[in-house]
Short mmCIF file of N, CA and C in Angstrom, two decimals:
data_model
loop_
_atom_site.label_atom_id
_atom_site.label_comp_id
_atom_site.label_asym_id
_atom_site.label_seq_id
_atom_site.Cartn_x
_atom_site.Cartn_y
_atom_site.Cartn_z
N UNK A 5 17.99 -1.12 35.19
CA UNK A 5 18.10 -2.22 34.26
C UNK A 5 17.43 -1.79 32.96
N UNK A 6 18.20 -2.00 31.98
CA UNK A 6 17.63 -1.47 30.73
C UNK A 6 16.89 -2.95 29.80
N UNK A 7 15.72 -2.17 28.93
CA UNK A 7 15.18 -3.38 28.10
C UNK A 7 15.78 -4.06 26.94
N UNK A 8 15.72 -4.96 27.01
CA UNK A 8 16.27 -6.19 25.65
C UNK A 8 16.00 -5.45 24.37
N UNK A 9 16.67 -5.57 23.48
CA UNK A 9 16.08 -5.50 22.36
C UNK A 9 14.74 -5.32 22.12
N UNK A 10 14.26 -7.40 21.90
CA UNK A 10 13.24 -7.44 21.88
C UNK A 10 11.79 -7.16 22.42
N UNK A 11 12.30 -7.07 24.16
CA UNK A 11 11.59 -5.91 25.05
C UNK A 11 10.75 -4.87 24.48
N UNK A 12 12.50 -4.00 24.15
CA UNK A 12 11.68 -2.46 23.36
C UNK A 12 11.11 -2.61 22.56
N UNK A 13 11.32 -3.23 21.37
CA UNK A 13 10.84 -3.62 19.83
C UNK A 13 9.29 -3.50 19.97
N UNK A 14 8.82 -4.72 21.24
CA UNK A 14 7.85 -4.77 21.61
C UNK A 14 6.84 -3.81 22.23
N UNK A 15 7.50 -2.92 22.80
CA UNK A 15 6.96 -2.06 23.83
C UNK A 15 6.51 -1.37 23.17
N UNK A 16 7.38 -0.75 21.75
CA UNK A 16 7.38 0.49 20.51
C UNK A 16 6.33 -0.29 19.88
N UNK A 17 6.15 -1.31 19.44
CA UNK A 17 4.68 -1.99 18.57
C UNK A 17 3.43 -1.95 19.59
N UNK A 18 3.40 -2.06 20.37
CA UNK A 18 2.40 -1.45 21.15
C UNK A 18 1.71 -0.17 21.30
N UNK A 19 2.94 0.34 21.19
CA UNK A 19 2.08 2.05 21.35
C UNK A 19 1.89 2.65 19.75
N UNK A 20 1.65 1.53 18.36
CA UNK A 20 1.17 1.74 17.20
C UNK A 20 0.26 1.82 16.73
N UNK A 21 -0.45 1.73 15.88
CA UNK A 21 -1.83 0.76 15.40
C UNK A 21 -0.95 -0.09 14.61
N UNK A 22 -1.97 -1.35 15.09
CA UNK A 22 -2.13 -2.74 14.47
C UNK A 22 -2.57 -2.67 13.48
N UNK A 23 -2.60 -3.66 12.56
CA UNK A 23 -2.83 -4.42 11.08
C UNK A 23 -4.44 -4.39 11.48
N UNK A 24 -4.82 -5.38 12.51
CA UNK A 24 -5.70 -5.70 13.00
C UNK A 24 -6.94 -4.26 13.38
N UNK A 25 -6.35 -2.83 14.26
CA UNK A 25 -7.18 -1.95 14.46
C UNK A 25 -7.45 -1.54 12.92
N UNK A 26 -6.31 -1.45 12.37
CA UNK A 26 -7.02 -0.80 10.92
C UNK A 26 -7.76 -1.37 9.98
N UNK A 27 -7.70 -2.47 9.84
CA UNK A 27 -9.12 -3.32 9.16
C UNK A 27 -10.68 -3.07 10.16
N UNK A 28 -10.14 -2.75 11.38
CA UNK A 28 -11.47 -2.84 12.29
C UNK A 28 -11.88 -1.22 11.23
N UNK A 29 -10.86 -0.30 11.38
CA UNK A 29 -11.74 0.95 11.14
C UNK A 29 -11.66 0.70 9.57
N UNK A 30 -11.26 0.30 8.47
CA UNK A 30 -11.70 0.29 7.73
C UNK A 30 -13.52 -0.29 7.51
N UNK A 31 -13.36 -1.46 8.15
CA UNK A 31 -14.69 -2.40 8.48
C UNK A 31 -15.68 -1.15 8.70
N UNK A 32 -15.79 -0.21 9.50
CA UNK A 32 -16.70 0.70 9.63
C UNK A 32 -16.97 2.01 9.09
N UNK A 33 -15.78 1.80 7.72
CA UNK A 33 -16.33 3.23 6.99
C UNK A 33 -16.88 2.85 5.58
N UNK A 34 -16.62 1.46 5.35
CA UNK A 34 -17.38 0.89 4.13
C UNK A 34 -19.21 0.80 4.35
N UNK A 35 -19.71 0.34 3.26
CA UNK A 35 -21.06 1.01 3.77
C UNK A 35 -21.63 -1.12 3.00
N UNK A 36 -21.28 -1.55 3.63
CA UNK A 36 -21.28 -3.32 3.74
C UNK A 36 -20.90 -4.08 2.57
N UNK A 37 -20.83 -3.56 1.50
CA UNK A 37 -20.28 -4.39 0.06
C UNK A 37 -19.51 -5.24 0.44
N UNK A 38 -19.16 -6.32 -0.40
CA UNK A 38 -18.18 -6.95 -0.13
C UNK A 38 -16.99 -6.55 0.41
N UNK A 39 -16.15 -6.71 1.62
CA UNK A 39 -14.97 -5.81 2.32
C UNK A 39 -13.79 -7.18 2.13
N UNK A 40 -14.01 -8.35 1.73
CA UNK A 40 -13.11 -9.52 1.77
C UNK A 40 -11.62 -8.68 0.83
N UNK A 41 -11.90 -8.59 -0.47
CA UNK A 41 -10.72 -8.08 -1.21
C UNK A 41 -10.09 -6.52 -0.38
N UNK A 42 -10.86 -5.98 0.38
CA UNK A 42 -10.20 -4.65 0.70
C UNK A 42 -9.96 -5.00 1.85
N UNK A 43 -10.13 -5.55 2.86
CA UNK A 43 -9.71 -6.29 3.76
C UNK A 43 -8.16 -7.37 3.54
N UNK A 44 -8.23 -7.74 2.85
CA UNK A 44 -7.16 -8.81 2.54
C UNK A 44 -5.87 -7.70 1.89
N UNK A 45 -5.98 -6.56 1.12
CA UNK A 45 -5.56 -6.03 0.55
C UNK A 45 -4.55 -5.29 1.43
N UNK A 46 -5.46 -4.48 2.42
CA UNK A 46 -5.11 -3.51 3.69
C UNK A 46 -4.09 -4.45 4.42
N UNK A 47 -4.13 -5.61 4.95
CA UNK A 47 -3.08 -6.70 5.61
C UNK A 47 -2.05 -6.66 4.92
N UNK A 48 -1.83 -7.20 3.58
CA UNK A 48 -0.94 -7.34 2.67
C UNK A 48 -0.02 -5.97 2.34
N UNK A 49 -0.51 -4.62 1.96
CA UNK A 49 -0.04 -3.44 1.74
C UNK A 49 0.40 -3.06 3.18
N UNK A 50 -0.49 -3.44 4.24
CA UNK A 50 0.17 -2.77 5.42
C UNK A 50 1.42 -3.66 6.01
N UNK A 51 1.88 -4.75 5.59
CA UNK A 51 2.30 -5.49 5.97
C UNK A 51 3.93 -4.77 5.30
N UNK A 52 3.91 -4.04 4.59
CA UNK A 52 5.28 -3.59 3.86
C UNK A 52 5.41 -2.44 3.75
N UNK A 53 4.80 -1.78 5.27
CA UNK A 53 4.51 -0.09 5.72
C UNK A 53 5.97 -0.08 6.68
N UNK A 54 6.63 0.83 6.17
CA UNK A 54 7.93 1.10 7.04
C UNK A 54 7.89 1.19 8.49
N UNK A 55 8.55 0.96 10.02
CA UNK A 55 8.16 1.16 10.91
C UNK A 55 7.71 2.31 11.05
N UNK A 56 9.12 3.30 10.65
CA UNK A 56 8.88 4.98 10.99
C UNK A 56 7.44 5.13 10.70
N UNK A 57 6.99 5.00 9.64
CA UNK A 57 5.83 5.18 9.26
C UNK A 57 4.25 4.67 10.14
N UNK A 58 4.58 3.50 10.58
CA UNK A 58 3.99 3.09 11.37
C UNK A 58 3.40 3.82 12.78
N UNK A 59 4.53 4.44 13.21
CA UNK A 59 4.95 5.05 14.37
C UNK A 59 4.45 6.17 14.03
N UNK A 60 4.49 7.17 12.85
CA UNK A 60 3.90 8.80 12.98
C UNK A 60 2.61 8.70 12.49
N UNK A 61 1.69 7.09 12.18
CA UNK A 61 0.57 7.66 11.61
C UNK A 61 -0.33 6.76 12.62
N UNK A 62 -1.46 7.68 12.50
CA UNK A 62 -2.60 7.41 13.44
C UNK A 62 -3.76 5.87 12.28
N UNK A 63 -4.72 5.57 13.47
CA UNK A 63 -5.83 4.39 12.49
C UNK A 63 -5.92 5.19 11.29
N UNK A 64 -6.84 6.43 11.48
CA UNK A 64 -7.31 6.77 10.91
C UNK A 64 -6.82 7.58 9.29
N UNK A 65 -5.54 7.39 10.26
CA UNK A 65 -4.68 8.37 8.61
C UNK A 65 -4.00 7.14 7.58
N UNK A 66 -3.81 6.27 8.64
CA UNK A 66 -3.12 4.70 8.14
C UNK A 66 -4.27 4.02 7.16
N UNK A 67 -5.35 4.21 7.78
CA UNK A 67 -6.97 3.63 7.29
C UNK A 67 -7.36 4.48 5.60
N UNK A 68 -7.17 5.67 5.74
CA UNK A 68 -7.48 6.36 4.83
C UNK A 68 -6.42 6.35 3.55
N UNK A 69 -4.72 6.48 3.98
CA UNK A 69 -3.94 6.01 3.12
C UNK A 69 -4.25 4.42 2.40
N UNK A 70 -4.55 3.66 3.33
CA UNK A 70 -4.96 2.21 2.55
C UNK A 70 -6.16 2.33 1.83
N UNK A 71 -7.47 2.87 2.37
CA UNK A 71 -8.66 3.11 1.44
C UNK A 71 -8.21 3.38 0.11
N UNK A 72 -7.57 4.90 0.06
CA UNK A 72 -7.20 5.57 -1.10
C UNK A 72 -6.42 4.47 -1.77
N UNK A 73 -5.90 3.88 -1.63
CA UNK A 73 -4.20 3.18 -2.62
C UNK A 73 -5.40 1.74 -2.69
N UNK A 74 -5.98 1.32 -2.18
CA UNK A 74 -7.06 0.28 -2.72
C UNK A 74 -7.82 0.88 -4.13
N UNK A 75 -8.71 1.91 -3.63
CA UNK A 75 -9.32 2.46 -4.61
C UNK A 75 -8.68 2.50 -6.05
N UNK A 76 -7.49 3.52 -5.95
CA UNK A 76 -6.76 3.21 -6.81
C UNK A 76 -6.77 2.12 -7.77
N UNK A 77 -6.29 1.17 -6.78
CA UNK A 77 -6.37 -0.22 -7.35
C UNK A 77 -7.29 -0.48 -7.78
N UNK A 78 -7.88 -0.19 -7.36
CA UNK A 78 -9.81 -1.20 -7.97
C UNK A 78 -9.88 -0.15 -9.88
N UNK A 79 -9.40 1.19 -9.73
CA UNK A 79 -9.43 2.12 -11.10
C UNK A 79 -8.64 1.09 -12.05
N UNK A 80 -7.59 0.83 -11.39
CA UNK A 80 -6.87 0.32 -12.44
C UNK A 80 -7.14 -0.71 -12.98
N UNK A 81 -6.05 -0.80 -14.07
CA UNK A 81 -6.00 -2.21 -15.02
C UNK A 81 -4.64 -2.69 -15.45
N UNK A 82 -4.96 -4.19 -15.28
CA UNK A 82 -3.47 -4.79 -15.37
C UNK A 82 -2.98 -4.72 -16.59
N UNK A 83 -3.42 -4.55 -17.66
CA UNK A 83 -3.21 -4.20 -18.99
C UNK A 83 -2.48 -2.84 -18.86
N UNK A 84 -2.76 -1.75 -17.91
CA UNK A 84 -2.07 -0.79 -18.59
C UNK A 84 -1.05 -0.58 -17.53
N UNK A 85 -0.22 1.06 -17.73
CA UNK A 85 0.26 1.52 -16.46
C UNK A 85 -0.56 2.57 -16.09
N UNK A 86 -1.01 2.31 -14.84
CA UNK A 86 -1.71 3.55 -13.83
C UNK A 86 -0.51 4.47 -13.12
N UNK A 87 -0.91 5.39 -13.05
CA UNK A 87 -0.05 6.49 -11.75
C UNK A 87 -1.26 7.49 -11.60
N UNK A 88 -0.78 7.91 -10.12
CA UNK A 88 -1.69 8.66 -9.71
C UNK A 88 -0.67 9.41 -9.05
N UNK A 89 -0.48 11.38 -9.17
CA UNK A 89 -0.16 11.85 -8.30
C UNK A 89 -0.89 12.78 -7.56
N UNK A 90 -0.56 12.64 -6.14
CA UNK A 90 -1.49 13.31 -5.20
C UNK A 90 -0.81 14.25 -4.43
N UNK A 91 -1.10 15.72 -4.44
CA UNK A 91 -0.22 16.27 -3.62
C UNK A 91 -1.15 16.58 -2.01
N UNK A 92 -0.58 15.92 -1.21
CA UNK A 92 -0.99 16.20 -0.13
C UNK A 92 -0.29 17.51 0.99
N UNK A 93 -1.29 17.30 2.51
CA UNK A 93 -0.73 18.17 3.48
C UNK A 93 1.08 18.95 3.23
N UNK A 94 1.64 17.71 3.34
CA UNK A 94 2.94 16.99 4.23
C UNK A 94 3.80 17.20 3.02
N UNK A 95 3.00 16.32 2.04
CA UNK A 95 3.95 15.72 1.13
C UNK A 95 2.94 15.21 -0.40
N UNK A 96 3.86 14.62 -1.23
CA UNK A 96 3.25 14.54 -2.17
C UNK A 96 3.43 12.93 -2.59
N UNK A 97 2.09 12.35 -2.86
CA UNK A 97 2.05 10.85 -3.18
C UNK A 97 2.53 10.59 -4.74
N UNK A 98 2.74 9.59 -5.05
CA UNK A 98 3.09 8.83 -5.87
C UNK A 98 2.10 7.32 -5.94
N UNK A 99 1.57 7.19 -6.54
CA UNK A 99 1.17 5.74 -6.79
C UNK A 99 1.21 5.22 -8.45
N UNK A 100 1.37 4.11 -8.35
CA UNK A 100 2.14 3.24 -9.72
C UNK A 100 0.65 1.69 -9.21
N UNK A 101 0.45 1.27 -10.45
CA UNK A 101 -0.37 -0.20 -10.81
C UNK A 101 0.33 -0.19 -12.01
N UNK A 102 0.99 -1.43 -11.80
CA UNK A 102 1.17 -2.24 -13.33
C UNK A 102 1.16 -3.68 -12.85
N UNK A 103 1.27 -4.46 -14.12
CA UNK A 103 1.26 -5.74 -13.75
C UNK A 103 2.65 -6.28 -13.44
N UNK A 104 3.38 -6.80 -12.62
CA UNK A 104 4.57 -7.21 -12.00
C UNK A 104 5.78 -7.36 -13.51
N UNK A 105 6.60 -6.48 -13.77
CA UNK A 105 7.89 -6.79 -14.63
C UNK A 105 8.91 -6.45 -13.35
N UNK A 106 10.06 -6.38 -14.18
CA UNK A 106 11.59 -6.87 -13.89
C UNK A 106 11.76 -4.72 -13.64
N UNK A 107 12.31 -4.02 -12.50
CA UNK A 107 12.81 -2.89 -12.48
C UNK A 107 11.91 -2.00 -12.37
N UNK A 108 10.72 -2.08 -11.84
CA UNK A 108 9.53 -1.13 -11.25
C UNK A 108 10.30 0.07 -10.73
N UNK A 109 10.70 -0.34 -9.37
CA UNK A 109 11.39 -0.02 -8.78
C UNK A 109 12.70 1.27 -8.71
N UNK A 110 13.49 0.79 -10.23
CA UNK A 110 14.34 1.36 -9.92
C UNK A 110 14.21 2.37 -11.10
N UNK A 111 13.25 2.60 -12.13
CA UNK A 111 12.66 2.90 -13.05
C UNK A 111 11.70 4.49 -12.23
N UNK A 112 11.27 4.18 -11.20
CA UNK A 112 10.76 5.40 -10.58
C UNK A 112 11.51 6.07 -10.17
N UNK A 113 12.38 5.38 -8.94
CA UNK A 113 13.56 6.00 -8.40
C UNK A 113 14.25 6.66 -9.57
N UNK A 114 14.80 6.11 -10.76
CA UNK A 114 15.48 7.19 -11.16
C UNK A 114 14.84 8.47 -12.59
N UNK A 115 13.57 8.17 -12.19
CA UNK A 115 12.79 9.28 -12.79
C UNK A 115 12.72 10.07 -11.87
N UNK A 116 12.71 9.90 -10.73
CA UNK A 116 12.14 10.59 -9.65
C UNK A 116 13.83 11.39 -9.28
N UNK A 117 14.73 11.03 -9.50
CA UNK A 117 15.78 11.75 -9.19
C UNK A 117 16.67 12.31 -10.48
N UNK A 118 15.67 12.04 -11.75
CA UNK A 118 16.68 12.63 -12.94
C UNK A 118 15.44 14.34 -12.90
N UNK A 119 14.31 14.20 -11.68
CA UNK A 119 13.83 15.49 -11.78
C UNK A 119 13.95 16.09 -10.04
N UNK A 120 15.00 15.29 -9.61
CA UNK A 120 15.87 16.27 -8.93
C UNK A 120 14.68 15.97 -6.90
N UNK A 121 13.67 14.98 -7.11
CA UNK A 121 13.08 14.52 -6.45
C UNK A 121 13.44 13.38 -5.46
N UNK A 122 12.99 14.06 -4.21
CA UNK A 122 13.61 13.09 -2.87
C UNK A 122 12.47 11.59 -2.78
N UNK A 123 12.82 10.30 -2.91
CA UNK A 123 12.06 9.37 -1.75
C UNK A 123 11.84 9.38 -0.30
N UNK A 124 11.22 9.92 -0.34
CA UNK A 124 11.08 9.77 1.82
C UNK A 124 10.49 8.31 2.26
N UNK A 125 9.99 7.87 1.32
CA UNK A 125 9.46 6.35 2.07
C UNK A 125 8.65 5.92 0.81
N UNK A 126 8.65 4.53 0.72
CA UNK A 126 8.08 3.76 -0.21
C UNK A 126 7.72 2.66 0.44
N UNK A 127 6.49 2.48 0.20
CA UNK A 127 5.56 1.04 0.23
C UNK A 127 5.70 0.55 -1.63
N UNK A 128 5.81 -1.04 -1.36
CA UNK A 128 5.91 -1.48 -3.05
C UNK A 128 5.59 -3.20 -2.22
N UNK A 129 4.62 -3.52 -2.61
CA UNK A 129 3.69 -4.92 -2.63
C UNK A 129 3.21 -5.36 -3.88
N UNK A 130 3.45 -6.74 -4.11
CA UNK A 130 3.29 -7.58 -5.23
C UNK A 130 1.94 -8.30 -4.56
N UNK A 131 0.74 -8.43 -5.24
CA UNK A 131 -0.63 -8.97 -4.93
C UNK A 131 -0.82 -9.99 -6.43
N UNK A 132 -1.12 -10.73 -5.92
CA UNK A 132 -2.30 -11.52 -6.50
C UNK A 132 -3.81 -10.84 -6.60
N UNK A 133 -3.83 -10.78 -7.64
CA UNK A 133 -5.28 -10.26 -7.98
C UNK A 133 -6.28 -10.39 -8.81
N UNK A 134 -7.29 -10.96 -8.45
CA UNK A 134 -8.41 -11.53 -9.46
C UNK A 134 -9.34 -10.15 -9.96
N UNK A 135 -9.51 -10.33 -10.75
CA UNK A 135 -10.63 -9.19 -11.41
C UNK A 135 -11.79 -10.33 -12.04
N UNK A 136 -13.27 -9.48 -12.36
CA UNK A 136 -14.48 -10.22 -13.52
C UNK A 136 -14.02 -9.59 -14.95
N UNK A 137 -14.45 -9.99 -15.55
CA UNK A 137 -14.50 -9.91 -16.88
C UNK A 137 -14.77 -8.44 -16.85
N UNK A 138 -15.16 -7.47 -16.09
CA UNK A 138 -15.14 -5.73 -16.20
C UNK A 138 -13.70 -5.41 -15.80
N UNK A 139 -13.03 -6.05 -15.29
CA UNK A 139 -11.93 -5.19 -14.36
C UNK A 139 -11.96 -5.28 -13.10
N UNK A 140 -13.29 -5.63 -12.37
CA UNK A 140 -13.61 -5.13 -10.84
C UNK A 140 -12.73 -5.98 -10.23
N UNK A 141 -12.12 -6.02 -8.70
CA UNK A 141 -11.21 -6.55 -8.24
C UNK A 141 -12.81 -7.36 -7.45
N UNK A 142 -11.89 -9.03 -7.50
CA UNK A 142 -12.62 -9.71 -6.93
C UNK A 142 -12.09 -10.72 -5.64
N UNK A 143 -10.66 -10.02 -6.00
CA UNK A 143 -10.24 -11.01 -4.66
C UNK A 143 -8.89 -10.72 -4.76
N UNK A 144 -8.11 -10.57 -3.56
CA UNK A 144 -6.65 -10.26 -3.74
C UNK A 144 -5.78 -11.20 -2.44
N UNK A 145 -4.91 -11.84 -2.79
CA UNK A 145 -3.82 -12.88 -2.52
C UNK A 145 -2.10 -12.53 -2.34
N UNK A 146 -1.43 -12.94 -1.45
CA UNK A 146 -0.12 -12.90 -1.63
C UNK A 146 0.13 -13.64 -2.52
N UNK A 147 1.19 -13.28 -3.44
CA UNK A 147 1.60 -13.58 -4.86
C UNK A 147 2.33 -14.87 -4.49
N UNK A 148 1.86 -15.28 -5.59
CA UNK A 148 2.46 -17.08 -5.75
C UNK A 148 2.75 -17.34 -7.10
N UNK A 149 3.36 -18.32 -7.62
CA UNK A 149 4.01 -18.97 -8.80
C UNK A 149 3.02 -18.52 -9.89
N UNK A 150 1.56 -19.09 -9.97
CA UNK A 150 0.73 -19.34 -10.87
C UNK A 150 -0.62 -18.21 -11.03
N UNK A 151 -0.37 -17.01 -10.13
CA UNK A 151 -1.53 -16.03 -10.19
C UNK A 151 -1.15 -14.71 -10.96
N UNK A 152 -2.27 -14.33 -11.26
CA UNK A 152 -1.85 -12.65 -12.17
C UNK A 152 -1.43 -11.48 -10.87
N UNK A 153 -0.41 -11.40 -11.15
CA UNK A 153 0.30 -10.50 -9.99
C UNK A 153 0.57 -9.16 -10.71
N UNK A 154 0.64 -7.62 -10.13
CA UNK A 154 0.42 -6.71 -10.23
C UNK A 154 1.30 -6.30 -8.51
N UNK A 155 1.94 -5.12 -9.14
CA UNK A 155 2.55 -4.13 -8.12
C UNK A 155 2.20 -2.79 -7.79
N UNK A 156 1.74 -2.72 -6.62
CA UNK A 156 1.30 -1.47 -6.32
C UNK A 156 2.69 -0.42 -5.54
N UNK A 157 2.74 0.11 -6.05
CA UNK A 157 4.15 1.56 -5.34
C UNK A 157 3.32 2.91 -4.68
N UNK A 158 3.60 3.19 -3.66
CA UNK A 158 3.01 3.62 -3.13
C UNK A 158 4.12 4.40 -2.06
#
């Protein structure tokens, strides 16, 4: 007898890390500062992590990709455009902060292929995000009607 759909679906999210383990290990590599905005952040960004992706990465590599692409965030400013490129192991990152316009999206993609460059996977989350009067991120939200929203590509 073979499994349902939803069965497998299930069975395959099991043998992942959770939303949930990776805030735990984030929780223990911060050194106690406030963790509310990087906590809330990590849910939200991980929440629009491809399965595949899900599936080949461990807490700790999942944990460290979110650290880094927070950090990021916290550098940036909604006033400008940020990018960051990172060439890693595997592959080579891409990260984008701006504040939410019309064609993010398709504006990379076709920079990224007028220099002859593959997408293998994209994370792209719209946050709500409070900063102080320095810049510092003070709190981050799923985007709604009336908040300063900013897109992270990743």
């Amino acid at each position: 007898m073979s499994d349902t759909p939803g069965a497998a679906t299930s069975r395959l999210r099991d043998d992942v890390p959770t939303i949930d383990e990776i805030c735990r290990h984030l929780e223990s590599r911060t050194d106690g500062t406030d963790q509310g905005p990087l906590l809330e952040f990590a849910r939200l960004f991980l929440s629009r992590i491809p399965d595949d992706q899900l599936h080949r990465g461990t807490v700790e590599d999942l944990s460290s990709m979110t650290f880094a692409t927070y950090g990021f965030m916290e550098e940036s400013r909604p006033d400008r455009v940020d990018v960051s490129v990172v060439n890693g192991v595997a592959a080579t990152y891409i990260r984008t902060n701006v504040s939410e316009r019309p064609f993010i999206i398709d504006s990379i993609r076709e920079y990224l292929s007028y220099r002859e460059l593959t997408v293998e996977r994209m994370i792209y989350t719209i946050l709500d995000v409070e900063r102080d009067a320095d810049g510092l991120v003070t709190a981050v939200h799923s985007p709604t009607d009336g908040g300063t929203k900013e897109s992270i590509v990743h």
